[in-house]
CSV table of N, CA and C in Angstrom, one decimal:
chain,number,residue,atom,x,y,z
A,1,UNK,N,9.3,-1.9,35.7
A,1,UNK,CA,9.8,-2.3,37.0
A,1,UNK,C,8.8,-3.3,37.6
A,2,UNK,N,7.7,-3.1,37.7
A,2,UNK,CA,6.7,-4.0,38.2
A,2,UNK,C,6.4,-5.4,37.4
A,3,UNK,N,6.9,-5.1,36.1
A,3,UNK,CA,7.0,-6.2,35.1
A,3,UNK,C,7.9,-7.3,36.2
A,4,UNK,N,9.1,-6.8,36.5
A,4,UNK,CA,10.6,-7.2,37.0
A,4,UNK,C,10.1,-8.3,38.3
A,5,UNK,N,9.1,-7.3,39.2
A,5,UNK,CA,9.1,-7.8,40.4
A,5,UNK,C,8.0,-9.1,39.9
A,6,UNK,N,7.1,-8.8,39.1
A,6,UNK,CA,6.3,-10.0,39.3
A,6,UNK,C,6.7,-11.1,38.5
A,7,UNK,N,7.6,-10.9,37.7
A,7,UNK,CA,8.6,-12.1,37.0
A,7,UNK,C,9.4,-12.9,38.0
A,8,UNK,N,9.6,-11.8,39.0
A,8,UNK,CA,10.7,-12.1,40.2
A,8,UNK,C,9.8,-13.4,40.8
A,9,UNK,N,8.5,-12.6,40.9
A,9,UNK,CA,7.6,-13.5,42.4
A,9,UNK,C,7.1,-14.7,41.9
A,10,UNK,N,7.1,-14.9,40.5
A,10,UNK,CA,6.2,-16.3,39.7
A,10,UNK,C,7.6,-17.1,39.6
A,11,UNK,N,8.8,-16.8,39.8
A,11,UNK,CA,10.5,-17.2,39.5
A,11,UNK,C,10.0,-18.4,41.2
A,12,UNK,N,10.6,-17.1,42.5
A,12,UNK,CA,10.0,-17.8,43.5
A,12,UNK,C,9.5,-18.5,43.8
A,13,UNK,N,8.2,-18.7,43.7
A,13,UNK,CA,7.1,-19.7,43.8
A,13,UNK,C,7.1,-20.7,43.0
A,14,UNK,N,7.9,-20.8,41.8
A,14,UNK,CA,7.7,-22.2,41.2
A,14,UNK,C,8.8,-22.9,41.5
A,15,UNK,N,9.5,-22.0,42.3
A,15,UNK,CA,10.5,-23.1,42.8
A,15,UNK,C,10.2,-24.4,43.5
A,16,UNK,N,9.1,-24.3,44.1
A,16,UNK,CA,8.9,-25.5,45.0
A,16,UNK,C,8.8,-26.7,44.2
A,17,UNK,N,8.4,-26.9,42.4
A,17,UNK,CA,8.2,-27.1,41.6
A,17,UNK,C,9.4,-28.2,41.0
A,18,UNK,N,10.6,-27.6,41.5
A,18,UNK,CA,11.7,-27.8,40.9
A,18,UNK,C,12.7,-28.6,42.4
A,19,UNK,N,11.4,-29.2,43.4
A,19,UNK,CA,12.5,-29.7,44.5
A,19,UNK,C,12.4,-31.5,43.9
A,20,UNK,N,13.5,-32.1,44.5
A,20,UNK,CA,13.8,-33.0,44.2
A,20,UNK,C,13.6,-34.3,45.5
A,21,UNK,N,13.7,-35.4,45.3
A,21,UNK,CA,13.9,-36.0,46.4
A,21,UNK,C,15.2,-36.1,46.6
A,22,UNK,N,15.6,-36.1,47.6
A,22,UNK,CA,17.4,-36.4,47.9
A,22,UNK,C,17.7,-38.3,48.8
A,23,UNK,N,17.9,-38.9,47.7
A,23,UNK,CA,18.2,-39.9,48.4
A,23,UNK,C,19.6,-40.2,48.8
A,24,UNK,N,19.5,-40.5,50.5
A,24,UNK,CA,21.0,-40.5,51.4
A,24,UNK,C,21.5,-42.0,50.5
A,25,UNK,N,23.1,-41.7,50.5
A,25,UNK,CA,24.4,-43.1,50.5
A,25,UNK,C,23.7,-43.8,52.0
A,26,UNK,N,24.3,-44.5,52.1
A,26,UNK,CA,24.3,-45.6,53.3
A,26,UNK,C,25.3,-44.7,54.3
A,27,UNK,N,26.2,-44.3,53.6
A,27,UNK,CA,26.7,-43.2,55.2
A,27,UNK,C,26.5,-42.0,55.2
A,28,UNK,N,25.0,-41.8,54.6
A,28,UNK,CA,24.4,-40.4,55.0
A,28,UNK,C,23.1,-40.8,55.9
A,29,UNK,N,22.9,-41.7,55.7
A,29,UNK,CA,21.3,-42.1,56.5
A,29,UNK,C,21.5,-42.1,58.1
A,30,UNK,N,20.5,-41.7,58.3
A,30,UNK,CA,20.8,-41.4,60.5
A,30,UNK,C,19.6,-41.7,60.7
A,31,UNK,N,20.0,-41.8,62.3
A,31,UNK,CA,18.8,-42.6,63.3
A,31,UNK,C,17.9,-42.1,63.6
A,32,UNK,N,16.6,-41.5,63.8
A,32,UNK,CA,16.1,-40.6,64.7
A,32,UNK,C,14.5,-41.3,65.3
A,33,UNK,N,14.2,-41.0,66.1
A,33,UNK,CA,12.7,-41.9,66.8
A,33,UNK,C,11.7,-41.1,66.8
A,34,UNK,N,10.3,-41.8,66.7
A,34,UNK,CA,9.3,-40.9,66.5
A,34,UNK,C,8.9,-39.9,68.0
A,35,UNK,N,8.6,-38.8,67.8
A,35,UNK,CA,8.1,-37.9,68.6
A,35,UNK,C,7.0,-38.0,68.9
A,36,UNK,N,6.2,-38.9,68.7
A,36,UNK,CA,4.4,-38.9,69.4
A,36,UNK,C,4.7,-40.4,69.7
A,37,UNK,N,3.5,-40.7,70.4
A,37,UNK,CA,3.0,-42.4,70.6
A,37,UNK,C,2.1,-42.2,69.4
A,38,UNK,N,1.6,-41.6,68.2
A,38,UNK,CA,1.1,-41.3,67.2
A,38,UNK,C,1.4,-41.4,66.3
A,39,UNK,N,2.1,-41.6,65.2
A,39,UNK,CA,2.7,-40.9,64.1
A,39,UNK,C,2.2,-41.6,62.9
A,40,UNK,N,1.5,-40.9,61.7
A,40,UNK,CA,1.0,-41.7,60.8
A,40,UNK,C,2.5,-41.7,59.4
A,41,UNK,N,2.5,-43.0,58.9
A,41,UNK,CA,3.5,-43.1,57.9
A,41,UNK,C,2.4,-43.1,56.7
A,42,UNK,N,3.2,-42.2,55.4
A,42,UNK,CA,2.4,-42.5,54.6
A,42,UNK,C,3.2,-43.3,53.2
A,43,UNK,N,2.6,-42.9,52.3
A,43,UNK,CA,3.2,-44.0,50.9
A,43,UNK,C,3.9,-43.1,50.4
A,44,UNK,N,3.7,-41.3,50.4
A,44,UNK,CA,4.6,-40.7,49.5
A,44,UNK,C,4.5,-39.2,50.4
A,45,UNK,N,5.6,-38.2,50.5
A,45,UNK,CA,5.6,-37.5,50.7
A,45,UNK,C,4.6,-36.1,50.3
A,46,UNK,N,3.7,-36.4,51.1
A,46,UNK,CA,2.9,-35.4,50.8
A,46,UNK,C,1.4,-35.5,52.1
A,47,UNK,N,0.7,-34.9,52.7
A,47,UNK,CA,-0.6,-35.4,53.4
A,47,UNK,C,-1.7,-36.1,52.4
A,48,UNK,N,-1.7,-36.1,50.6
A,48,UNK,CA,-2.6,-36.2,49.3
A,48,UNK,C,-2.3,-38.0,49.5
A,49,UNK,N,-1.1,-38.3,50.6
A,49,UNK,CA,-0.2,-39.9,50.2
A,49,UNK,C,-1.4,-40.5,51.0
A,50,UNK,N,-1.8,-41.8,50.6
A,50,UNK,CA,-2.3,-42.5,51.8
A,50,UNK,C,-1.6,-43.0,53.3
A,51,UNK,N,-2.1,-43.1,54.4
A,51,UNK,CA,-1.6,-43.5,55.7
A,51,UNK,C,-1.2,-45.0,54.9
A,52,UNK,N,-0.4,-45.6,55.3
A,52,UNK,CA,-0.2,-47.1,55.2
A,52,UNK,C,0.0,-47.9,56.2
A,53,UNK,N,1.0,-47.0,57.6
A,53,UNK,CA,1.1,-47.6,58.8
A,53,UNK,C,1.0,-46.3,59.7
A,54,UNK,N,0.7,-46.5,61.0
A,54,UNK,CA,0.4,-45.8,61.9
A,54,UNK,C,1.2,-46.3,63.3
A,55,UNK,N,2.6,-45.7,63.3
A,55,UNK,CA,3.4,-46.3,64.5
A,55,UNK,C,3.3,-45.5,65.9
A,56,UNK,N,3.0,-46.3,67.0
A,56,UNK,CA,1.8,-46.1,68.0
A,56,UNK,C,2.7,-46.1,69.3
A,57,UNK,N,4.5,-46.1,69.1
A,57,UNK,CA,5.2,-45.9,70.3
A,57,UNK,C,5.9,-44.7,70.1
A,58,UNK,N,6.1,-44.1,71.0
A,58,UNK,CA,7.1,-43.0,71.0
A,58,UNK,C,8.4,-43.6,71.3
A,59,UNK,N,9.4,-43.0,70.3
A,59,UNK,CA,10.7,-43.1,70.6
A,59,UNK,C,11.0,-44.0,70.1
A,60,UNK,N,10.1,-44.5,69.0
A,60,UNK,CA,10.5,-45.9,68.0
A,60,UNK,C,11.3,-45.4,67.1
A,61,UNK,N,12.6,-46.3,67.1
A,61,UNK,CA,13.7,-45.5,66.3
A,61,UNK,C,13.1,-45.9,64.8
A,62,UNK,N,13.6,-45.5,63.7
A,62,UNK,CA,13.8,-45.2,62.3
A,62,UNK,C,15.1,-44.6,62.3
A,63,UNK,N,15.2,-44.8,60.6
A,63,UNK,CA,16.6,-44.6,59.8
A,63,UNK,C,15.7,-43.7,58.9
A,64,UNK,N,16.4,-42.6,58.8
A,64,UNK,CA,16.1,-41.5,57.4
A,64,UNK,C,16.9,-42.2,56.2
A,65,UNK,N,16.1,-42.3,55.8
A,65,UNK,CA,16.8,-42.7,54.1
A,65,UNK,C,17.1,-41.9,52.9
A,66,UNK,N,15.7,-41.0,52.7
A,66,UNK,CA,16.1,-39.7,52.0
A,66,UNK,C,14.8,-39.0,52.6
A,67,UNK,N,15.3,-37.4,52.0
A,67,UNK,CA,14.3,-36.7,52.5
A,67,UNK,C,13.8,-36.0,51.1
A,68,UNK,N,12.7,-35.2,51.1
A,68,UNK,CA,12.0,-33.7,50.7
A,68,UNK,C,11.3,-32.8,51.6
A,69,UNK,N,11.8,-31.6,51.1
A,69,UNK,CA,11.5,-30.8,52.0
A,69,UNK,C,11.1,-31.1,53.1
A,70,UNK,N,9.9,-31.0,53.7
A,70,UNK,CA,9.9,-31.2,55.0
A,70,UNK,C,9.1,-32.7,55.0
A,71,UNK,N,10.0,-33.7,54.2
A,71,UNK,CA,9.2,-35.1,54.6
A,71,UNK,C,10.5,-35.7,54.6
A,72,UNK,N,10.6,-36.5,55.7
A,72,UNK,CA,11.8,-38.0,55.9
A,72,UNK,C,11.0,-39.5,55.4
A,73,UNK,N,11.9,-39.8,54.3
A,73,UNK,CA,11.3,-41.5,54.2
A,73,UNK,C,12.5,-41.7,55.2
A,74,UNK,N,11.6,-43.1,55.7
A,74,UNK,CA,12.0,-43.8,56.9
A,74,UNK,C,12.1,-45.2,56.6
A,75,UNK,N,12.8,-45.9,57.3
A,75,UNK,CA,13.2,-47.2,57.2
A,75,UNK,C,13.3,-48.3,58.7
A,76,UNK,N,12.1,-48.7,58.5
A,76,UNK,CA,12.1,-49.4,60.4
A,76,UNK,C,12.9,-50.7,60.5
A,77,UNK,N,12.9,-51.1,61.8
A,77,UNK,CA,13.9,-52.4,61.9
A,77,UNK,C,13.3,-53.6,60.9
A,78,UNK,N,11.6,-53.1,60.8
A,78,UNK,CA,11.4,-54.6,59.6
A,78,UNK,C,11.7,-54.5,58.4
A,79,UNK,N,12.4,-53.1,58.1
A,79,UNK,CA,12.7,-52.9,56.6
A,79,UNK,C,11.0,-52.5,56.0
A,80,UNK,N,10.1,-51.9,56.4
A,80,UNK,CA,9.2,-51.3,56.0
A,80,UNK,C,9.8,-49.9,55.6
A,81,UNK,N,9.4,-49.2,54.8
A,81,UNK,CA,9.9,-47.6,54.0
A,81,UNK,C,8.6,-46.9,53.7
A,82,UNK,N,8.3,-45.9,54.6
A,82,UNK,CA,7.0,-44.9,54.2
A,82,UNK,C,8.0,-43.4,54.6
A,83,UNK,N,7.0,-42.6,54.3
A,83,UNK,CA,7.5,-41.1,54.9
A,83,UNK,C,6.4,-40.5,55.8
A,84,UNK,N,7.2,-39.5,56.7
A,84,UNK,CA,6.9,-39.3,57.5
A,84,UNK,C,7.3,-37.4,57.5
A,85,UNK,N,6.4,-36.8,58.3
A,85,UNK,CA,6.6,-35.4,58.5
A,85,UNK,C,8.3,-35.3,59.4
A,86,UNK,N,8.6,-33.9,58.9
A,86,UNK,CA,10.0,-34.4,59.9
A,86,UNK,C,10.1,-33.4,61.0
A,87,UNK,N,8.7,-32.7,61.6
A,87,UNK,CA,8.1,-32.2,62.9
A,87,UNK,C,7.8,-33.6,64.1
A,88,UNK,N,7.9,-34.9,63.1
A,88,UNK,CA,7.3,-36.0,64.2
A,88,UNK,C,8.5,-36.9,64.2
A,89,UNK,N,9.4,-36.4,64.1
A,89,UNK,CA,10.3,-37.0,64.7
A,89,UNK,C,11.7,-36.5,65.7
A,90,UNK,N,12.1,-37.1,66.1
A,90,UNK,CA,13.4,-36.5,67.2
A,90,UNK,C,14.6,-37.2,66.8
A,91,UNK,N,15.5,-36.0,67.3
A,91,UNK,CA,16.9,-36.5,66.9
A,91,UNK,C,17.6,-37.4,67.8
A,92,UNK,N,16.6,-37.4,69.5
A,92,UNK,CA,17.2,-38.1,70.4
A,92,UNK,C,17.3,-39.5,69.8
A,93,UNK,N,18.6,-40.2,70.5
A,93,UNK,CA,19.2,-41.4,70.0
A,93,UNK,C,17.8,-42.4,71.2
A,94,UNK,N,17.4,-43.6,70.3
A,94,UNK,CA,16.8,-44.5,70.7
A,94,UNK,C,17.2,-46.3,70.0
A,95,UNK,N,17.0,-47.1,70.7
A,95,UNK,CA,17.3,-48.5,70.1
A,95,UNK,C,16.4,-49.5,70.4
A,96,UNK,N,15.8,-50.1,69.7
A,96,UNK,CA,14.9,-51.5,70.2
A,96,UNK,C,15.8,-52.1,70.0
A,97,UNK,N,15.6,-53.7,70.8
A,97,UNK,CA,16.1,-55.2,70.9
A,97,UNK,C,15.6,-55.4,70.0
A,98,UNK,N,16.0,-56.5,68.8
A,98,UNK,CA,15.9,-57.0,68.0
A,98,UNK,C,15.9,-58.7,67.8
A,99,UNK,N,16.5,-58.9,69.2
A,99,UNK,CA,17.2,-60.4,68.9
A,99,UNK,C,15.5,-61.0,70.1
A,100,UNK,N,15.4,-61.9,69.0
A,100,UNK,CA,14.3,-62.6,69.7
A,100,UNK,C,14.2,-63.3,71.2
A,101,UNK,N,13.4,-63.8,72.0
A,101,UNK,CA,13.4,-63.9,73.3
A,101,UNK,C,13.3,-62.9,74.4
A,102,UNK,N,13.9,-63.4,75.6
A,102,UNK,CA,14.7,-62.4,76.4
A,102,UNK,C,16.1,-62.3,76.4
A,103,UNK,N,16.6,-61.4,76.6
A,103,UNK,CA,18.0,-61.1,76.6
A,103,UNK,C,18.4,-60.7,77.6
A,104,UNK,N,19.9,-60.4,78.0
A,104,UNK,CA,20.8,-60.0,79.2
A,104,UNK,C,21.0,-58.5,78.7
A,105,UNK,N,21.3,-57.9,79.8
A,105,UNK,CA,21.6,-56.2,80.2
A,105,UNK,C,22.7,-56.4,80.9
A,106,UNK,N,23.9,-55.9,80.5
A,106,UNK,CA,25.0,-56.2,81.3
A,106,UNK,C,25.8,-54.9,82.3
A,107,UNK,N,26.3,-55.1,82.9
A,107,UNK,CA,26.6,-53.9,83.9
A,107,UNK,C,27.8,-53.4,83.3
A,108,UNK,N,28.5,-53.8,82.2
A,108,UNK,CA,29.2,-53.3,81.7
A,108,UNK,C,29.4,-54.4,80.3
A,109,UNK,N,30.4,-53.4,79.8
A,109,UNK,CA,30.4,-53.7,77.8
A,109,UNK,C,31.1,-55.2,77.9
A,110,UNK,N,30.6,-55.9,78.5
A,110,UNK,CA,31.2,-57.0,78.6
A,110,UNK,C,30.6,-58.4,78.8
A,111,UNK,N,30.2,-59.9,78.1
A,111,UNK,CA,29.3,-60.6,78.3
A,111,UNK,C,29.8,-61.6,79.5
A,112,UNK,N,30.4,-61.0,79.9
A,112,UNK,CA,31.1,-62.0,81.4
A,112,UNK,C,30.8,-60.9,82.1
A,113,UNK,N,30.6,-59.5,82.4
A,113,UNK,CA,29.8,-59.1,83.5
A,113,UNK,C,28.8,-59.3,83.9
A,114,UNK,N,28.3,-59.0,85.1
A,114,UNK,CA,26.9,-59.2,86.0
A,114,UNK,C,25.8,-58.7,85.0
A,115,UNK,N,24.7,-59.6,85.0
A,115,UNK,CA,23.6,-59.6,84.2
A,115,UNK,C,22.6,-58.5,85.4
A,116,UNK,N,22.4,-57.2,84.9
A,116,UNK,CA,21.2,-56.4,85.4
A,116,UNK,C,19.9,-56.2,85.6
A,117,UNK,N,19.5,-56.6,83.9
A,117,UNK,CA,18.3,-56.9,83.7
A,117,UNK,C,18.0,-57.7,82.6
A,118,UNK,N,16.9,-58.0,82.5
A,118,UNK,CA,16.7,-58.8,81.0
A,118,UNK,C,15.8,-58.5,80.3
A,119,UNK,N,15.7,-58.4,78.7
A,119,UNK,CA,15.0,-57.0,77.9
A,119,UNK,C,14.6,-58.1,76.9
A,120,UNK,N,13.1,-58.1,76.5
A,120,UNK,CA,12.8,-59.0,75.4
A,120,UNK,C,12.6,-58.3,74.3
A,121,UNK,N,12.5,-58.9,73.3
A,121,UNK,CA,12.5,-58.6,71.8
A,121,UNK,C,11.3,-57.3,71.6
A,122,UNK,N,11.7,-56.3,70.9
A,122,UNK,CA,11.2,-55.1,70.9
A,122,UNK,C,11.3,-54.1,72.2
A,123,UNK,N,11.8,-54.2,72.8
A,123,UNK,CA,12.1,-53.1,74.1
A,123,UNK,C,12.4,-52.3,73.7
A,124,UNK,N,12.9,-50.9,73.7
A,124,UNK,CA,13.2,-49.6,73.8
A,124,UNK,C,14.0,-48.9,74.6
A,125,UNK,N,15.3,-48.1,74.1
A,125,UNK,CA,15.7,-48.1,75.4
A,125,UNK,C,16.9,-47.0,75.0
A,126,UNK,N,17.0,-45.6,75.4
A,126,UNK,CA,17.8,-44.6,75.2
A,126,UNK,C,18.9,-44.7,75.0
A,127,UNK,N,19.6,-44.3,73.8
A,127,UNK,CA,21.0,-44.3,74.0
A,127,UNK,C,22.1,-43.8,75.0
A,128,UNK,N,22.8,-43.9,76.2
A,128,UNK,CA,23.5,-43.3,76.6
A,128,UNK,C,25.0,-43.2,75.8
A,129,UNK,N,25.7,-44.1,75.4
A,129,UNK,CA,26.5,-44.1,74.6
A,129,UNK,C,26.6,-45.4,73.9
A,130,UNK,N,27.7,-45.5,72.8
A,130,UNK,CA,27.9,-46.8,71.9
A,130,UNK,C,29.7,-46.6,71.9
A,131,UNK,N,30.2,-48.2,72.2
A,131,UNK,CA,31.5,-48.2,71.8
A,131,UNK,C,31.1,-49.4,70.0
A,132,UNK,N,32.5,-49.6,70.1
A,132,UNK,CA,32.3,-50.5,68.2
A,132,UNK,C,31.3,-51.3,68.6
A,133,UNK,N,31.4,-52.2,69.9
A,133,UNK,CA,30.3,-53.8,69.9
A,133,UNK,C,29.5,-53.8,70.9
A,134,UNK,N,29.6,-53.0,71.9
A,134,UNK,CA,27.9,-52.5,72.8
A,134,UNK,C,27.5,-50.9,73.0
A,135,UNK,N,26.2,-50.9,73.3
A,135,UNK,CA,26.0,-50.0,73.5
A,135,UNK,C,24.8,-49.6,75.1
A,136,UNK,N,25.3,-48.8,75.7
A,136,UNK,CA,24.1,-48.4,77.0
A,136,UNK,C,23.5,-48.0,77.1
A,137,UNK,N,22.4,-48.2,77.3
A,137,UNK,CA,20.8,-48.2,77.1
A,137,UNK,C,20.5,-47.8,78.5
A,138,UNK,N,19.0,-46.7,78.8
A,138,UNK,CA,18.4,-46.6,79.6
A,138,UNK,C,17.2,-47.0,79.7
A,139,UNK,N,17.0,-48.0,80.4
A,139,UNK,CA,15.4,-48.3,79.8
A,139,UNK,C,14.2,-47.4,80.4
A,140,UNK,N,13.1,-47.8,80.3
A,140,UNK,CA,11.7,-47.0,80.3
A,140,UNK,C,11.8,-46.3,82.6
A,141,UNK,N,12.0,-47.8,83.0
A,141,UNK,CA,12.3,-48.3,84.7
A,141,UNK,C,14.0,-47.7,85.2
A,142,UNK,N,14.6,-46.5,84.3
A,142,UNK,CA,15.3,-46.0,84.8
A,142,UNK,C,16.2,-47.2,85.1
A,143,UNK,N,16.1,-48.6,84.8
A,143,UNK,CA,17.3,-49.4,84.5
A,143,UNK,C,18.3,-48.9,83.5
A,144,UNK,N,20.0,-49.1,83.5
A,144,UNK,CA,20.8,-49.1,83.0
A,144,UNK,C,21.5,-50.4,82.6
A,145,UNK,N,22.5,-50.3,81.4
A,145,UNK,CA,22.6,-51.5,81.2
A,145,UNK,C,23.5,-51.8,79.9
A,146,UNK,N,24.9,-52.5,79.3
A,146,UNK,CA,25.3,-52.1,78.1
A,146,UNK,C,24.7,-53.6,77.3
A,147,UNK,N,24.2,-53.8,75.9
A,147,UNK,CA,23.3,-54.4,75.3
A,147,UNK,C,24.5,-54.6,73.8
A,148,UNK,N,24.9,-55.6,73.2
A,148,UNK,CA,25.7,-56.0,72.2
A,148,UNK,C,25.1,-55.2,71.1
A,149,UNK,N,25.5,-54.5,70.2
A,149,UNK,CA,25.2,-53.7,69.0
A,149,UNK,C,24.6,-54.7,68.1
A,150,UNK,N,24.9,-56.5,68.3
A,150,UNK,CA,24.6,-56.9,66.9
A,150,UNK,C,22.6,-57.2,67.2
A,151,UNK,N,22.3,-56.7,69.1
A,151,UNK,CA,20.5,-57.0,69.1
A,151,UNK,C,19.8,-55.8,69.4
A,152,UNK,N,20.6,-54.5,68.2
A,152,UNK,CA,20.0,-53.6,68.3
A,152,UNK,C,19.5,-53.0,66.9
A,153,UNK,N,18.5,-52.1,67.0
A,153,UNK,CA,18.1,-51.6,65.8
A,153,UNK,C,18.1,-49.9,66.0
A,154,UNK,N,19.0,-49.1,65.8
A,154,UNK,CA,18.5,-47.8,65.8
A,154,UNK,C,20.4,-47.0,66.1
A,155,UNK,N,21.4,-47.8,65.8
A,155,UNK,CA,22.6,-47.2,65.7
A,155,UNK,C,23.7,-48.2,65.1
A,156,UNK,N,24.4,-47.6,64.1
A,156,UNK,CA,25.0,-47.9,63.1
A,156,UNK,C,26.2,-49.2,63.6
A,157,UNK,N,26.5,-50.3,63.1
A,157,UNK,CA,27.6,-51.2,63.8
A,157,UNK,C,29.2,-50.2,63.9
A,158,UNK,N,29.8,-49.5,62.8
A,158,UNK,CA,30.1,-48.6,63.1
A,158,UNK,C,30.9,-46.9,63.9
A,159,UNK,N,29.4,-46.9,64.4
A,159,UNK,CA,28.9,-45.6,65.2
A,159,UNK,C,29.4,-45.8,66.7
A,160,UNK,N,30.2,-44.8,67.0
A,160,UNK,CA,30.8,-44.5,68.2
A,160,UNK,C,29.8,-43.4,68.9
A,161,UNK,N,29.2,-43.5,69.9
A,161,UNK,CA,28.6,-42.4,70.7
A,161,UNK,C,28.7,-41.8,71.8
């Protein structure tokens, strides 16, 4: 019997042995933003990986591309791909501007509405919801505002929210 169990317990433990990476289709990959103004990215899932980047905002969105166990490779708006712990990140929806300059914030999903604010390249700014071609954003200043999906980076063209 004790044979049994400790065949059982060395069975167990080498499982971890036998995990795989799972890499997502294109319509399995989701959005999620980092949880610290901290977050170190590394080259391979593991802490043994080297840091390679160190992203320094909170709520900077990423795309999960695949995961292991508890590591998300990530995919930023520049197309950079490291992994990351998946304690440091959040499922709340986030979006940076993309489109270079300054841009218009519109009071509604419409580019003939009243311009509210104007958001330059790299902003940040909560999802409130997404139709097919804009989406409304909260920004940092409790401004509101709907922003065209094609100067965003952090929800699918798509993605209804």
């Amino acid at each position: 019997m004790r044979f049994l169990i400790a065949l059982l317990l060395v069975f167990l433990t080498s499982l971890d042995a036998f995990a795989t990476i799972i890499e997502l289709n294109p319509d399995q990959t989701r959005f999620v933003a980092m949880r610290a103004d901290k977050v170190n990215a590394r080259s391979g899932p593991n802490i043994r990986y080297p840091i390679e980047w160190i992203y320094q905002q909170q709520n900077h969105p990423v795309e999960i591309i695949a995961e292991y166990e508890q590591w998300r490779k990530i995919r930023d708006f520049e197309g950079t791909v490291s992994w990351v712990r998946k304690n440091l990140l959040t499922n709340s929806r986030y979006a940076l501007i993309t489109e270079p300059g300054i841009n218009n914030v519109y009071a509604k999903e419409s580019l003939n509405s009243e311009v509210v604010a104007k958001a330059e390249f790299g902003v940040i700014g909560k999802i409130k919801r997404c139709t097919l071609s804009f989406c409304e954003l909260e920004f940092e200043n409790k401004i509101e505002g709907w922003v065209p999906k094609t100067m965003l980076f952090g929800v699918k063209n798509t993605e209804e929210i």
